[in-house]
Amino acid sequence: MKTQYQTTVSATGGRNGHVKSEDGFVDFDVLMPKELGGKGGATNPEQLLAAGYAACFDSALNLVIGKAKVKPEGETTVKATVGIGPNDAGGFQLAVKLSVEIPGVEKDKAQELVEQAHQVCPYSNATRGNIDVELEVI
């Protein structure tokens, strides 16, 4: 791979700590959600993954839509739902559901475009075979 962009973010204090990027754009506390025994009240790693995956997948989707010369009736929307839970090996694992809306595009065509975007998106390529990713056209 020829790297075109890279970034660095440091974390201190783990799930109840602070994250900061070298450029300063990311600079905030993270807290474990109440559902995992934390106090909540701040963002957490799963929300950050959901935000990054949704944005990246939406970009990949629009790339695919442009190449296919499809004209949606409005902006596409990708909602990423990230779950975390224990696995059978004593650790934890993630699962993702991507709910995708392509206004004015017939459902079968939209499904085809979403499947193509799943092959293009770097997050999808990074997670493929490692976590369950469900694709849903809404």
PDB file of C-alpha atoms in Angstrom:
ATOM      1  CA  MET A   1       0.000   0.000   0.000  1.00  0.00           C
ATOM      2  CA  LYS A   2       1.195   3.484  -0.833  1.00  0.00           C
ATOM      3  CA  THR A   3       0.119   5.632   2.142  1.00  0.00           C
ATOM      4  CA  GLN A   4      -1.592   8.837   1.043  1.00  0.00           C
ATOM      5  CA  TYR A   5      -2.551  10.054   4.512  1.00  0.00           C
ATOM      6  CA  GLN A   6      -1.893   9.046   8.070  1.00  0.00           C
ATOM      7  CA  THR A   7      -2.743  10.469  11.450  1.00  0.00           C
ATOM      8  CA  THR A   8      -1.827   9.772  15.039  1.00  0.00           C
ATOM      9  CA  VAL A   9      -4.055   9.914  18.105  1.00  0.00           C
ATOM     10  CA  SER A  10      -2.799   9.190  21.612  1.00  0.00           C
ATOM     11  CA  ALA A  11      -4.909   7.735  24.406  1.00  0.00           C
ATOM     12  CA  THR A  12      -4.170   7.912  28.111  1.00  0.00           C
ATOM     13  CA  GLY A  13      -6.298   6.298  30.779  1.00  0.00           C
ATOM     14  CA  GLY A  14      -7.928   3.760  28.461  1.00  0.00           C
ATOM     15  CA  ARG A  15     -11.731   3.763  28.358  1.00  0.00           C
ATOM     16  CA  ASN A  16     -11.858   6.280  31.213  1.00  0.00           C
ATOM     17  CA  GLY A  17      -9.251   8.662  29.891  1.00  0.00           C
ATOM     18  CA  HIS A  18      -8.412  11.186  27.222  1.00  0.00           C
ATOM     19  CA  VAL A  19      -7.708  11.075  23.481  1.00  0.00           C
ATOM     20  CA  LYS A  20      -5.766  13.687  21.567  1.00  0.00           C
ATOM     21  CA  SER A  21      -4.596  13.917  17.966  1.00  0.00           C
ATOM     22  CA  GLU A  22      -1.265  15.431  17.047  1.00  0.00           C
ATOM     23  CA  ASP A  23      -3.032  18.264  15.171  1.00  0.00           C
ATOM     24  CA  GLY A  24      -5.312  18.999  18.145  1.00  0.00           C
ATOM     25  CA  PHE A  25      -8.626  18.503  16.317  1.00  0.00           C
ATOM     26  CA  VAL A  26      -9.377  15.479  18.484  1.00  0.00           C
ATOM     27  CA  ASP A  27      -8.901  16.454  22.124  1.00  0.00           C
ATOM     28  CA  PHE A  28     -11.468  15.152  24.597  1.00  0.00           C
ATOM     29  CA  ASP A  29     -12.247  12.746  27.405  1.00  0.00           C
ATOM     30  CA  VAL A  30     -13.657   9.281  26.830  1.00  0.00           C
ATOM     31  CA  LEU A  31     -15.667   7.373  29.413  1.00  0.00           C
ATOM     32  CA  MET A  32     -16.911   3.817  29.609  1.00  0.00           C
ATOM     33  CA  PRO A  33     -20.654   3.699  28.916  1.00  0.00           C
ATOM     34  CA  LYS A  34     -23.019   2.844  31.759  1.00  0.00           C
ATOM     35  CA  GLU A  35     -23.968  -0.385  29.963  1.00  0.00           C
ATOM     36  CA  LEU A  36     -20.387  -1.609  30.446  1.00  0.00           C
ATOM     37  CA  GLY A  37     -20.201  -0.571  34.096  1.00  0.00           C
ATOM     38  CA  GLY A  38     -18.881   2.962  33.582  1.00  0.00           C
ATOM     39  CA  LYS A  39     -20.377   6.276  34.546  1.00  0.00           C
ATOM     40  CA  GLY A  40     -21.089   7.437  30.973  1.00  0.00           C
ATOM     41  CA  GLY A  41     -21.433  11.103  30.186  1.00  0.00           C
ATOM     42  CA  ALA A  42     -18.775  11.290  27.446  1.00  0.00           C
ATOM     43  CA  THR A  43     -18.085   9.649  24.120  1.00  0.00           C
ATOM     44  CA  ASN A  44     -16.553   6.181  23.986  1.00  0.00           C
ATOM     45  CA  PRO A  45     -14.474   4.144  21.518  1.00  0.00           C
ATOM     46  CA  GLU A  46     -17.529   2.444  20.004  1.00  0.00           C
ATOM     47  CA  GLN A  47     -19.115   5.813  19.168  1.00  0.00           C
ATOM     48  CA  LEU A  48     -15.870   6.965  17.590  1.00  0.00           C
ATOM     49  CA  LEU A  49     -15.689   3.795  15.481  1.00  0.00           C
ATOM     50  CA  ALA A  50     -19.336   4.240  14.456  1.00  0.00           C
ATOM     51  CA  ALA A  51     -18.707   7.847  13.404  1.00  0.00           C
ATOM     52  CA  GLY A  52     -15.606   6.973  11.397  1.00  0.00           C
ATOM     53  CA  TYR A  53     -17.152   3.925   9.728  1.00  0.00           C
ATOM     54  CA  ALA A  54     -20.366   5.789   8.802  1.00  0.00           C
ATOM     55  CA  ALA A  55     -18.465   8.716   7.276  1.00  0.00           C
ATOM     56  CA  CYS A  56     -16.022   6.507   5.409  1.00  0.00           C
ATOM     57  CA  PHE A  57     -18.735   4.173   4.095  1.00  0.00           C
ATOM     58  CA  ASP A  58     -20.830   7.129   2.911  1.00  0.00           C
ATOM     59  CA  SER A  59     -17.823   8.429   0.959  1.00  0.00           C
ATOM     60  CA  ALA A  60     -17.224   4.998  -0.590  1.00  0.00           C
ATOM     61  CA  LEU A  61     -20.922   4.760  -1.436  1.00  0.00           C
ATOM     62  CA  ASN A  62     -20.906   8.124  -3.198  1.00  0.00           C
ATOM     63  CA  LEU A  63     -17.794   7.123  -5.144  1.00  0.00           C
ATOM     64  CA  VAL A  64     -19.583   3.968  -6.316  1.00  0.00           C
ATOM     65  CA  ILE A  65     -22.768   5.913  -7.103  1.00  0.00           C
ATOM     66  CA  GLY A  66     -20.788   8.402  -9.197  1.00  0.00           C
ATOM     67  CA  LYS A  67     -19.019   5.681 -11.161  1.00  0.00           C
ATOM     68  CA  ALA A  68     -22.359   3.971 -11.800  1.00  0.00           C
ATOM     69  CA  LYS A  69     -23.825   7.305 -12.984  1.00  0.00           C
ATOM     70  CA  VAL A  70     -26.769   6.900 -10.617  1.00  0.00           C
ATOM     71  CA  LYS A  71     -28.558  10.107  -9.573  1.00  0.00           C
ATOM     72  CA  PRO A  72     -30.091   9.887  -6.067  1.00  0.00           C
ATOM     73  CA  GLU A  73     -32.888  12.334  -5.261  1.00  0.00           C
ATOM     74  CA  GLY A  74     -31.017  13.612  -2.204  1.00  0.00           C
ATOM     75  CA  GLU A  75     -28.044  13.050   0.059  1.00  0.00           C
ATOM     76  CA  THR A  76     -27.199   9.519   1.073  1.00  0.00           C
ATOM     77  CA  THR A  77     -27.201   8.640   4.760  1.00  0.00           C
ATOM     78  CA  VAL A  78     -25.253   5.893   6.509  1.00  0.00           C
ATOM     79  CA  LYS A  79     -26.049   5.033  10.123  1.00  0.00           C
ATOM     80  CA  ALA A  80     -23.464   2.795  11.798  1.00  0.00           C
ATOM     81  CA  THR A  81     -24.477   0.872  14.900  1.00  0.00           C
ATOM     82  CA  VAL A  82     -21.509  -0.630  16.760  1.00  0.00           C
ATOM     83  CA  GLY A  83     -22.033  -3.289  19.407  1.00  0.00           C
ATOM     84  CA  ILE A  84     -19.544  -4.778  21.849  1.00  0.00           C
ATOM     85  CA  GLY A  85     -19.812  -7.927  23.917  1.00  0.00           C
ATOM     86  CA  PRO A  86     -17.905 -10.899  25.258  1.00  0.00           C
ATOM     87  CA  ASN A  87     -16.650 -13.593  22.913  1.00  0.00           C
ATOM     88  CA  ASP A  88     -16.164 -17.312  23.516  1.00  0.00           C
ATOM     89  CA  ALA A  89     -12.415 -16.910  24.127  1.00  0.00           C
ATOM     90  CA  GLY A  90     -12.747 -14.744  27.241  1.00  0.00           C
ATOM     91  CA  GLY A  91     -12.220 -11.445  25.426  1.00  0.00           C
ATOM     92  CA  PHE A  92     -14.521  -9.001  23.710  1.00  0.00           C
ATOM     93  CA  GLN A  93     -15.616  -8.522  20.126  1.00  0.00           C
ATOM     94  CA  LEU A  94     -17.406  -5.943  18.013  1.00  0.00           C
ATOM     95  CA  ALA A  95     -20.282  -6.112  15.545  1.00  0.00           C
ATOM     96  CA  VAL A  96     -21.462  -3.414  13.130  1.00  0.00           C
ATOM     97  CA  LYS A  97     -24.730  -2.758  11.358  1.00  0.00           C
ATOM     98  CA  LEU A  98     -24.692  -0.236   8.510  1.00  0.00           C
ATOM     99  CA  SER A  99     -28.145   1.127   7.655  1.00  0.00           C
ATOM    100  CA  VAL A 100     -27.976   2.948   4.324  1.00  0.00           C
ATOM    101  CA  GLU A 101     -30.455   5.269   2.665  1.00  0.00           C
ATOM    102  CA  ILE A 102     -30.139   6.292  -0.990  1.00  0.00           C
ATOM    103  CA  PRO A 103     -33.151   8.529  -1.706  1.00  0.00           C
ATOM    104  CA  GLY A 104     -35.023   7.811  -4.924  1.00  0.00           C
ATOM    105  CA  VAL A 105     -33.023   4.701  -5.858  1.00  0.00           C
ATOM    106  CA  GLU A 106     -34.911   1.413  -6.212  1.00  0.00           C
ATOM    107  CA  LYS A 107     -34.116  -1.009  -3.379  1.00  0.00           C
ATOM    108  CA  ASP A 108     -32.459  -3.704  -5.540  1.00  0.00           C
ATOM    109  CA  LYS A 109     -30.187  -1.126  -7.193  1.00  0.00           C
ATOM    110  CA  ALA A 110     -29.444   0.467  -3.811  1.00  0.00           C
ATOM    111  CA  GLN A 111     -28.494  -2.956  -2.406  1.00  0.00           C
ATOM    112  CA  GLU A 112     -26.126  -3.500  -5.337  1.00  0.00           C
ATOM    113  CA  LEU A 113     -24.482  -0.111  -4.727  1.00  0.00           C
ATOM    114  CA  VAL A 114     -24.147  -0.795  -0.990  1.00  0.00           C
ATOM    115  CA  GLU A 115     -22.498  -4.168  -1.688  1.00  0.00           C
ATOM    116  CA  GLN A 116     -20.041  -2.456  -4.055  1.00  0.00           C
ATOM    117  CA  ALA A 117     -19.283   0.243  -1.479  1.00  0.00           C
ATOM    118  CA  HIS A 118     -18.595  -2.516   1.068  1.00  0.00           C
ATOM    119  CA  GLN A 119     -15.811  -3.744  -1.244  1.00  0.00           C
ATOM    120  CA  VAL A 120     -14.332  -0.218  -1.614  1.00  0.00           C
ATOM    121  CA  CYS A 121     -14.578   1.203   1.930  1.00  0.00           C
ATOM    122  CA  PRO A 122     -11.292   0.966   3.885  1.00  0.00           C
ATOM    123  CA  TYR A 123     -13.189   0.310   7.146  1.00  0.00           C
ATOM    124  CA  SER A 124     -15.036  -2.584   5.500  1.00  0.00           C
ATOM    125  CA  ASN A 125     -11.763  -3.945   4.156  1.00  0.00           C
ATOM    126  CA  ALA A 126     -10.117  -3.625   7.578  1.00  0.00           C
ATOM    127  CA  THR A 127     -12.946  -5.390   9.402  1.00  0.00           C
ATOM    128  CA  ARG A 128     -13.764  -8.065   6.811  1.00  0.00           C
ATOM    129  CA  GLY A 129     -13.356 -11.499   8.363  1.00  0.00           C
ATOM    130  CA  ASN A 130     -12.698  -9.972  11.792  1.00  0.00           C
ATOM    131  CA  ILE A 131     -16.115  -8.705  12.886  1.00  0.00           C
ATOM    132  CA  ASP A 132     -19.667  -9.231  11.709  1.00  0.00           C
ATOM    133  CA  VAL A 133     -20.866  -6.377   9.490  1.00  0.00           C
ATOM    134  CA  GLU A 134     -24.545  -6.347   8.541  1.00  0.00           C
ATOM    135  CA  LEU A 135     -25.658  -4.231   5.586  1.00  0.00           C
ATOM    136  CA  GLU A 136     -29.202  -2.871   5.508  1.00  0.00           C
ATOM    137  CA  VAL A 137     -30.821  -0.721   2.813  1.00  0.00           C
ATOM    138  CA  ILE A 138     -33.587   1.451   4.254  1.00  0.00           C
TER     139      ILE A 138
END
